[in-house]
Amino acid sequence: MSFPFIPLIMTVRKSPDKQDCLIQMSHHLYNQLQINQCNNIYMKLGRTTIKANIQIIEMVSNEIILPENMFHHFRLPINRYKLKAKYCTAENTILLGPVIGLLTDFHVKENEEPFFRSIHRFCEELHYIVKDHGGFFYVFSYESFDSKGYYFSEGKWHPASLPLPDVVYNRVHSRKLEQKESFKKFRNELENLSIPIFNDRFLSKWEVFEQIKNENQLLDSIPDTKLFSKENLLEFAQKYETVFIKPIHGSQGKNIIKLTKERDDLFSIQTSISPPPANSRQTFTLDQLYQQIKSLQQNRICIVQQGIHFLPYQSRPLDFRVLVHKDLKHRWKITSIVARVGAEDEFVSNMARGGITMRPHVVFQVSMTRKKSMETIKKIKKLAIETAEGISKNTSGITGELGIDIGVDKEGNPWIIEVNSKPSKLFHDDGKIRPSAKAIIQFSTILAFESI
């Protein structure tokens, strides 16, 4: 799918007439948009449509000038904007956009700028991409939808009543928030307005397993997984040398329990629970094991999962985070892949627990030839794409971005560890725009213009 849209610059002119709806453009732009030979036309931005008149004047070929009051009707801050435009003949309407809204949860102190938590700098990154490629970007919370959002200008986030978005990118931090009735009411409002939202919710570990377990191409890459129960724990403990117990709604490597068979009837426990239990270095019988785990679970719903002996890096845990995004044709593409090396004395590789990122080829240098390394990375990428296809096929709603964690066993075979519908956006300060950020705006633009 290619964009049949015309890039243009929209600027403002002062007018004392509050009813002024005269828009000015060059004859070149008029022809580019393929507008019917008429002076009366409609303009749509966000979810607002205004009836206007066209005046052809000698001016910069890709510029369109609106009176100030039209900016106010569109709820658009007075500024110079790069936008995409398309003329719809049937409706005699010029579509302008896209208006992209990022949804997240945050608090704002009076007379202070908002802080968007772990995605704060990422939001600035998205703003600059939209500013460069065309459109309008802002951040909002669901409580203030249709009343206030925050747009970035001159190095600051400013509050304003802003246009309703053409598309919403969900970066809410809280799983509990997504279950609130008030949030569900907001989702219904988006649906009634026909505003698409993508990555609309967190995925649980059990939900992911249920969605991909019947995908034939993935069968050999999914660790044996069941919901935690005493019966399933005993089965896995007898069947595998290593077993993991993970909360289905966990993230950042928190609250994971690792069981290791020391002898036929004794098991040791490691946990990423903070602080670790005082007796975590003891060994346990199967009956003691179940009681110990129940006390550590604190009523969390968990899965029990087969442990795979993954390749380490310098005796530290190693896995790979693959970011995948949908492209212009709604096909999944690899955006980035990094190796994650866990901190010493940790059995998980998450950055939140002291892990570091490295290039995949570098970590493989200590365990395989360059040729084998390239083959293994190719397998990892293939598995990531197949996993994303399986998830999006079996999940309701729109999915446009996934973070897929993959481990590699000692034979070089990749295994699915976890799938994240809201992958972390770690701060980086190298001044470069990340491919993943560009991919998100590209997909947002596709959804925006498909919906208007």
Coordinates of C-alpha atoms in Angstrom, one line a residue:
M1 CA 0.0 0.0 0.0
S2 CA 1.4 3.4 -1.0
F3 CA 0.2 6.7 0.3
P4 CA -1.8 8.7 -2.2
F5 CA -1.3 11.8 0.0
I6 CA 0.1 15.1 -0.8
P7 CA 2.6 16.7 1.7
L8 CA 1.9 20.3 2.4
I9 CA 2.7 23.1 4.8
M10 CA -0.2 24.7 6.6
T11 CA 0.2 28.3 7.8
V12 CA -2.1 30.9 9.4
R13 CA -3.2 34.4 8.4
K14 CA -4.7 37.0 10.7
S15 CA -8.3 37.9 10.0
P16 CA -10.6 40.2 11.9
D17 CA -13.6 38.3 10.6
K18 CA -14.5 35.5 13.1
Q19 CA -16.6 33.8 10.3
D20 CA -13.7 33.9 7.8
C21 CA -13.4 30.4 6.2
L22 CA -11.4 31.4 3.1
I23 CA -8.4 29.1 2.5
Q24 CA -5.7 30.0 0.0
M25 CA -3.5 27.7 -2.0
S26 CA -1.5 27.7 -5.2
H27 CA -2.8 26.5 -8.5
H28 CA -0.2 23.8 -8.4
L29 CA -1.4 22.4 -5.1
Y30 CA -5.0 22.7 -6.3
N31 CA -4.2 20.5 -9.3
Q32 CA -2.1 18.1 -7.2
L33 CA -5.0 17.4 -4.9
Q34 CA -7.2 16.9 -8.0
I35 CA -10.0 19.1 -6.6
N36 CA -13.1 19.4 -8.7
Q37 CA -13.6 22.8 -10.3
C38 CA -15.4 24.5 -7.4
N39 CA -14.9 27.2 -4.8
N40 CA -16.8 25.6 -1.9
I41 CA -15.2 22.7 -0.1
Y42 CA -15.0 20.9 3.2
M43 CA -11.8 20.5 5.3
K44 CA -11.4 17.7 7.9
L45 CA -8.7 17.5 10.6
G46 CA -9.1 15.1 13.5
R47 CA -12.8 14.5 13.8
T48 CA -13.8 18.1 13.0
T49 CA -15.1 19.2 9.5
I50 CA -15.4 22.8 8.4
K51 CA -17.0 24.2 5.3
A52 CA -14.6 26.6 3.5
N53 CA -14.0 28.5 0.3
I54 CA -10.9 28.2 -1.9
Q55 CA -8.9 31.1 -3.3
I56 CA -6.1 30.4 -5.8
I57 CA -3.2 32.8 -5.4
E58 CA 0.4 33.0 -6.4
M59 CA 2.4 31.3 -3.6
V60 CA 4.7 28.5 -2.6
S61 CA 3.4 25.4 -4.4
N62 CA 2.8 23.1 -1.4
E63 CA 1.5 25.7 1.0
I64 CA -2.1 26.2 2.2
I65 CA -3.1 29.2 4.3
L66 CA -6.0 29.1 6.8
P67 CA -7.5 32.0 8.7
E68 CA -6.8 32.0 12.4
N69 CA -10.4 31.2 13.4
M70 CA -10.2 27.9 11.5
F71 CA -7.2 26.9 13.6
H72 CA -9.4 27.5 16.7
H73 CA -12.3 25.5 15.2
F74 CA -9.9 22.6 14.6
R75 CA -8.5 23.1 18.2
L76 CA -5.0 23.3 16.8
P77 CA -2.4 25.5 18.4
I78 CA -1.4 28.4 16.1
N79 CA 1.8 27.3 14.4
R80 CA 3.2 26.2 11.0
Y81 CA 2.6 22.5 10.3
K82 CA 3.8 19.9 7.9
L83 CA 0.8 17.7 7.1
K84 CA -0.4 15.1 4.7
A85 CA -3.5 15.8 2.6
K86 CA -5.9 14.0 0.3
Y87 CA -9.0 15.2 -1.5
C88 CA -12.0 12.9 -1.4
T89 CA -14.2 13.6 -4.4
A90 CA -17.4 11.9 -3.1
E91 CA -17.4 14.1 0.0
N92 CA -15.8 17.1 -1.6
T93 CA -13.5 17.1 1.4
I94 CA -9.8 17.8 1.9
L95 CA -8.5 15.4 4.6
L96 CA -5.6 16.8 6.7
G97 CA -3.5 14.8 9.2
P98 CA -2.7 12.5 10.7
V99 CA -3.6 13.5 14.3
I100 CA -1.8 10.9 16.4
G101 CA -2.7 10.6 20.1
L102 CA -0.5 8.6 22.6
L103 CA -2.5 7.3 25.5
T104 CA -0.7 6.9 28.8
D105 CA -1.2 7.4 32.6
F106 CA 0.7 10.2 34.3
H107 CA 0.3 12.8 37.0
V108 CA 0.8 16.6 36.6
K109 CA 1.5 18.9 39.5
E110 CA 0.0 22.4 39.3
N111 CA 2.1 24.8 37.2
E112 CA 4.5 22.0 36.2
E113 CA 5.2 20.0 33.1
P114 CA 3.8 16.5 32.9
F115 CA 6.1 13.5 33.3
F116 CA 5.3 10.5 31.2
R117 CA 7.4 8.1 33.3
S118 CA 9.5 5.5 31.4
I119 CA 8.3 6.8 28.0
H120 CA 8.9 10.5 28.5
R121 CA 11.8 10.9 26.2
F122 CA 10.3 8.4 23.8
C123 CA 7.3 10.8 23.5
E124 CA 9.6 13.6 22.5
E125 CA 11.2 11.2 19.9
L126 CA 7.7 10.5 18.4
H127 CA 7.0 14.2 18.3
Y128 CA 10.0 15.0 16.2
I129 CA 9.3 12.2 13.8
V130 CA 5.7 13.4 13.2
K131 CA 6.9 17.0 12.9
D132 CA 9.4 15.9 10.2
H133 CA 7.2 13.5 8.3
G134 CA 3.9 15.3 8.6
G135 CA 1.0 15.4 11.2
F136 CA 0.2 16.4 14.7
F137 CA 1.2 14.4 17.8
Y138 CA 0.2 14.8 21.4
V139 CA -0.1 12.8 24.7
F140 CA -3.2 12.4 26.8
S141 CA -4.7 10.4 29.6
Y142 CA -8.1 8.7 29.2
E143 CA -9.6 10.8 32.0
S144 CA -9.1 14.0 30.0
F145 CA -9.9 12.6 26.6
D146 CA -11.7 15.2 24.5
S147 CA -10.8 18.0 27.0
K148 CA -7.0 18.2 27.4
G149 CA -3.8 16.9 25.9
Y150 CA -0.1 17.8 25.9
Y151 CA 1.7 18.9 22.7
F152 CA 5.5 19.6 22.5
S153 CA 6.7 23.0 21.5
E154 CA 9.9 25.0 22.1
G155 CA 11.3 22.2 24.4
K156 CA 8.2 21.9 26.6
W157 CA 4.9 20.0 26.9
H158 CA 2.0 22.4 26.8
P159 CA -1.6 21.6 27.9
A160 CA -4.4 22.5 25.5
S161 CA -7.8 21.5 24.2
L162 CA -6.6 19.6 21.1
P163 CA -8.2 17.8 18.1
L164 CA -9.7 14.4 18.6
P165 CA -7.1 11.9 17.3
D166 CA -7.3 9.9 14.1
V167 CA -5.6 7.0 15.8
V168 CA -4.5 6.2 19.4
Y169 CA -1.3 4.4 20.4
N170 CA -1.8 2.7 23.8
R171 CA 1.1 3.1 26.2
V172 CA -0.8 2.8 29.5
H173 CA 1.6 1.5 32.2
S174 CA -0.9 -0.2 34.4
R175 CA -2.7 -3.5 33.8
K176 CA -5.1 -2.8 36.6
L177 CA -6.1 0.6 35.0
E178 CA -7.1 -1.2 31.7
Q179 CA -9.6 -3.3 33.8
K180 CA -11.3 -0.3 35.3
E181 CA -14.9 0.4 34.3
S182 CA -14.0 4.0 33.5
F183 CA -11.3 2.8 31.1
K184 CA -13.7 0.5 29.4
K185 CA -16.1 3.4 29.0
F186 CA -13.4 5.4 27.3
R187 CA -12.7 2.4 25.0
N188 CA -16.4 2.4 24.1
E189 CA -16.2 6.1 23.3
L190 CA -13.3 5.5 20.9
E191 CA -15.3 2.7 19.2
N192 CA -18.4 5.0 18.9
L193 CA -16.2 7.6 17.3
S194 CA -14.6 5.0 15.0
I195 CA -11.1 6.0 16.3
P196 CA -8.7 3.0 16.0
I197 CA -6.5 2.1 19.0
F198 CA -3.6 -0.3 18.6
N199 CA -1.8 -2.4 21.1
D200 CA -4.9 -1.8 23.1
R201 CA -4.0 -4.0 26.1
F202 CA -1.4 -6.0 27.9
L203 CA -1.2 -9.7 27.0
S204 CA -0.8 -12.2 29.8
K205 CA 1.8 -15.0 29.5
W206 CA -1.0 -17.7 29.6
E207 CA -2.9 -15.8 26.9
V208 CA 0.1 -15.7 24.7
F209 CA 0.7 -19.5 25.2
E210 CA -2.9 -20.2 24.3
Q211 CA -2.7 -18.1 21.2
I212 CA 0.4 -19.8 19.7
K213 CA 0.3 -23.3 21.0
N214 CA -1.7 -24.5 18.0
E215 CA 0.5 -22.8 15.4
N216 CA 2.2 -25.7 13.7
Q217 CA 5.3 -23.8 12.7
L218 CA 5.9 -22.8 16.4
L219 CA 5.4 -26.2 18.1
D220 CA 9.1 -27.0 18.3
S221 CA 9.9 -23.6 19.8
I222 CA 7.4 -23.3 22.7
P223 CA 8.5 -24.6 26.1
D224 CA 6.0 -26.9 27.8
T225 CA 3.6 -24.7 29.8
K226 CA 0.7 -25.1 32.1
L227 CA -1.2 -23.1 34.7
F228 CA 0.3 -23.5 38.1
S229 CA -1.2 -26.1 40.4
K230 CA 0.2 -28.7 42.8
E231 CA -0.5 -31.5 40.2
N232 CA 1.2 -29.6 37.4
L233 CA 4.1 -28.6 39.6
L234 CA 4.8 -32.2 40.6
E235 CA 4.5 -33.3 37.0
F236 CA 7.0 -30.7 35.7
A237 CA 9.4 -31.2 38.7
Q238 CA 9.7 -34.9 37.9
K239 CA 9.9 -34.3 34.1
Y240 CA 12.4 -31.5 33.8
E241 CA 15.8 -30.6 35.4
T242 CA 14.8 -27.0 35.5
V243 CA 11.3 -25.5 36.0
F244 CA 10.1 -21.8 36.0
I245 CA 7.1 -20.4 37.8
K246 CA 6.1 -17.0 36.4
P247 CA 3.1 -14.7 37.2
I248 CA 0.9 -14.4 34.1
H249 CA 0.8 -10.6 34.5
G250 CA 4.5 -10.2 35.4
S251 CA 7.0 -7.9 33.7
Q252 CA 10.6 -6.8 33.9
G253 CA 11.7 -10.2 35.2
K254 CA 10.0 -9.7 38.6
N255 CA 8.6 -12.4 40.9
I256 CA 9.9 -15.4 38.9
I257 CA 10.9 -18.6 40.7
K258 CA 13.4 -21.0 39.2
L259 CA 13.5 -24.6 40.4
T260 CA 16.6 -26.8 39.9
K261 CA 16.6 -30.6 40.5
E262 CA 19.6 -31.3 42.8
R263 CA 18.8 -35.0 43.4
D264 CA 15.9 -37.2 42.6
D265 CA 13.9 -36.0 45.6
L266 CA 15.4 -32.6 46.4
F267 CA 15.1 -29.2 44.6
S268 CA 16.7 -25.8 45.0
I269 CA 15.0 -22.4 44.5
Q270 CA 16.1 -19.1 43.0
T271 CA 13.8 -16.2 42.9
S272 CA 13.8 -12.7 41.4
I273 CA 11.4 -11.7 44.2
S274 CA 12.7 -8.7 46.2
P275 CA 13.8 -9.1 48.9
P276 CA 14.6 -12.8 48.4
P277 CA 13.3 -15.2 51.1
A278 CA 15.7 -16.1 53.9
N279 CA 15.6 -19.8 53.1
S280 CA 16.0 -19.5 49.4
R281 CA 19.3 -21.3 49.4
Q282 CA 17.9 -24.5 51.0
T283 CA 16.8 -27.6 49.2
F284 CA 13.2 -28.9 49.4
T285 CA 11.3 -32.1 48.9
L286 CA 8.3 -31.9 46.5
D287 CA 5.8 -31.4 49.3
Q288 CA 8.0 -28.7 50.9
L289 CA 8.5 -27.2 47.4
Y290 CA 4.8 -26.6 46.8
Q291 CA 4.3 -24.9 50.2
Q292 CA 7.3 -22.7 49.7
I293 CA 6.2 -21.6 46.3
K294 CA 2.6 -20.9 47.5
S295 CA 4.0 -18.6 50.2
L296 CA 6.1 -16.8 47.6
Q297 CA 3.3 -16.5 45.0
Q298 CA 1.1 -14.3 47.3
N299 CA -2.1 -15.5 45.4
R300 CA -0.7 -14.4 42.0
I301 CA -2.0 -16.5 39.1
C302 CA 1.1 -18.2 37.6
I303 CA 2.3 -20.6 34.9
V304 CA 4.7 -23.4 35.4
Q305 CA 7.1 -23.8 32.5
Q306 CA 9.7 -26.1 31.2
G307 CA 13.3 -24.8 31.7
I308 CA 15.5 -24.8 28.6
H309 CA 19.3 -24.8 28.9
F310 CA 20.0 -21.7 27.0
L311 CA 23.4 -20.6 25.8
P312 CA 25.0 -18.2 28.4
Y313 CA 27.4 -15.4 27.8
Q314 CA 30.4 -15.6 30.2
S315 CA 28.3 -17.7 32.6
R316 CA 25.6 -15.0 32.7
P317 CA 22.0 -15.5 31.4
L318 CA 21.5 -14.6 27.7
D319 CA 18.4 -14.0 25.6
F320 CA 17.4 -11.8 22.6
R321 CA 14.8 -9.0 22.5
V322 CA 13.4 -8.7 19.0
L323 CA 11.2 -5.7 18.2
V324 CA 8.7 -6.3 15.4
H325 CA 6.3 -3.8 13.8
K326 CA 3.7 -3.8 11.0
D327 CA 4.7 -2.0 7.8
L328 CA 2.7 -0.1 5.2
K329 CA 1.1 -3.3 4.0
H330 CA 0.3 -4.6 7.5
R331 CA 3.1 -7.2 7.3
W332 CA 5.3 -7.9 10.3
K333 CA 8.9 -6.7 9.9
I334 CA 12.0 -6.9 12.2
T335 CA 12.8 -3.5 13.5
S336 CA 15.7 -4.3 15.8
I337 CA 17.3 -7.2 17.7
V338 CA 19.6 -7.0 20.7
A339 CA 21.2 -9.5 23.0
R340 CA 20.4 -9.1 26.7
V341 CA 23.0 -10.3 29.1
G342 CA 21.9 -10.7 32.7
A343 CA 23.7 -9.2 35.7
E344 CA 26.0 -11.5 37.7
D345 CA 24.1 -13.7 40.3
E346 CA 20.9 -13.2 38.3
F347 CA 19.0 -15.9 36.4
V348 CA 17.0 -13.4 34.3
S349 CA 18.5 -11.0 31.7
N350 CA 16.1 -8.1 32.1
M351 CA 17.5 -4.5 32.0
A352 CA 15.4 -3.7 35.1
R353 CA 17.5 -6.2 37.1
G354 CA 20.9 -4.9 36.0
G355 CA 21.2 -6.6 32.6
I356 CA 23.0 -5.0 29.6
T357 CA 22.4 -5.0 25.9
M358 CA 25.0 -6.2 23.3
R359 CA 25.1 -7.0 19.6
P360 CA 24.0 -10.5 18.8
H361 CA 27.1 -11.3 16.7
V362 CA 29.3 -10.2 19.6
V363 CA 27.8 -12.6 22.2
F364 CA 27.9 -15.5 19.8
Q365 CA 31.6 -15.1 19.1
V366 CA 32.5 -17.0 22.3
S367 CA 30.3 -20.1 21.4
M368 CA 30.1 -20.5 17.6
T369 CA 31.6 -19.6 14.3
R370 CA 30.5 -16.5 12.4
K371 CA 28.7 -18.6 9.9
K372 CA 26.8 -20.4 12.6
S373 CA 26.1 -17.1 14.3
M374 CA 24.5 -15.7 11.1
E375 CA 22.4 -18.8 10.7
T376 CA 21.2 -18.6 14.3
I377 CA 20.3 -14.9 14.1
K378 CA 18.3 -15.7 10.9
K379 CA 16.4 -18.4 12.9
I380 CA 15.7 -16.0 15.7
K381 CA 14.3 -13.4 13.3
K382 CA 12.2 -16.0 11.5
L383 CA 10.7 -17.3 14.8
A384 CA 9.9 -13.7 15.9
I385 CA 8.0 -13.0 12.7
E386 CA 6.1 -16.3 12.9
T387 CA 5.3 -15.6 16.6
A388 CA 4.0 -12.1 15.8
E389 CA 1.8 -13.4 13.0
G390 CA 0.3 -16.0 15.3
I391 CA -0.4 -13.5 18.0
S392 CA -2.0 -10.9 15.7
K393 CA -4.1 -13.6 14.0
N394 CA -5.5 -14.9 17.3
T395 CA -5.8 -11.7 19.3
S396 CA -8.8 -9.4 19.2
G397 CA -8.1 -5.7 18.4
I398 CA -5.2 -4.2 16.4
T399 CA -1.6 -5.2 17.1
G400 CA 1.1 -3.1 15.5
E401 CA 4.1 -3.6 17.8
L402 CA 5.5 -6.5 19.8
G403 CA 8.7 -7.2 21.8
I404 CA 9.5 -10.9 21.6
D405 CA 12.1 -12.5 23.9
I406 CA 13.9 -15.5 22.5
G407 CA 16.5 -17.8 24.0
V408 CA 18.8 -20.1 22.1
D409 CA 19.7 -23.6 23.3
K410 CA 23.2 -25.2 23.0
E411 CA 22.3 -26.7 19.6
G412 CA 21.5 -23.2 18.2
N413 CA 17.7 -23.7 18.3
P414 CA 15.6 -20.6 19.2
W415 CA 12.8 -20.8 21.8
I416 CA 10.0 -18.3 22.7
I417 CA 10.4 -17.0 26.2
E418 CA 7.9 -14.2 26.3
V419 CA 5.9 -11.8 24.1
N420 CA 5.3 -8.1 25.2
S421 CA 2.6 -6.0 23.7
K422 CA 4.1 -2.9 25.3
P423 CA 7.8 -3.4 25.0
S424 CA 10.0 -1.1 27.1
K425 CA 11.3 2.1 25.7
L426 CA 14.7 2.5 27.4
F427 CA 16.2 6.0 27.5
H428 CA 18.9 6.6 25.0
D429 CA 20.9 9.8 24.5
D430 CA 22.8 9.4 21.2
G431 CA 20.6 11.9 19.4
K432 CA 19.4 9.3 16.8
I433 CA 15.8 8.5 16.0
R434 CA 15.2 4.8 16.5
P435 CA 13.8 2.7 13.7
S436 CA 11.1 1.4 16.1
A437 CA 9.8 5.0 16.7
K438 CA 9.7 5.6 12.9
A439 CA 7.8 2.3 12.5
I440 CA 5.2 3.3 15.1
I441 CA 4.5 6.6 13.4
Q442 CA 4.3 4.9 10.0
F443 CA 1.8 2.4 11.3
S444 CA -0.2 5.1 13.1
T445 CA -0.4 7.1 9.8
I446 CA -1.7 4.0 8.0
L447 CA -4.4 3.5 10.6
A448 CA -5.3 7.1 10.7
F449 CA -6.0 7.5 7.0
E450 CA -7.7 4.2 6.8
S451 CA -10.2 5.4 9.4
I452 CA -11.0 8.9 8.0

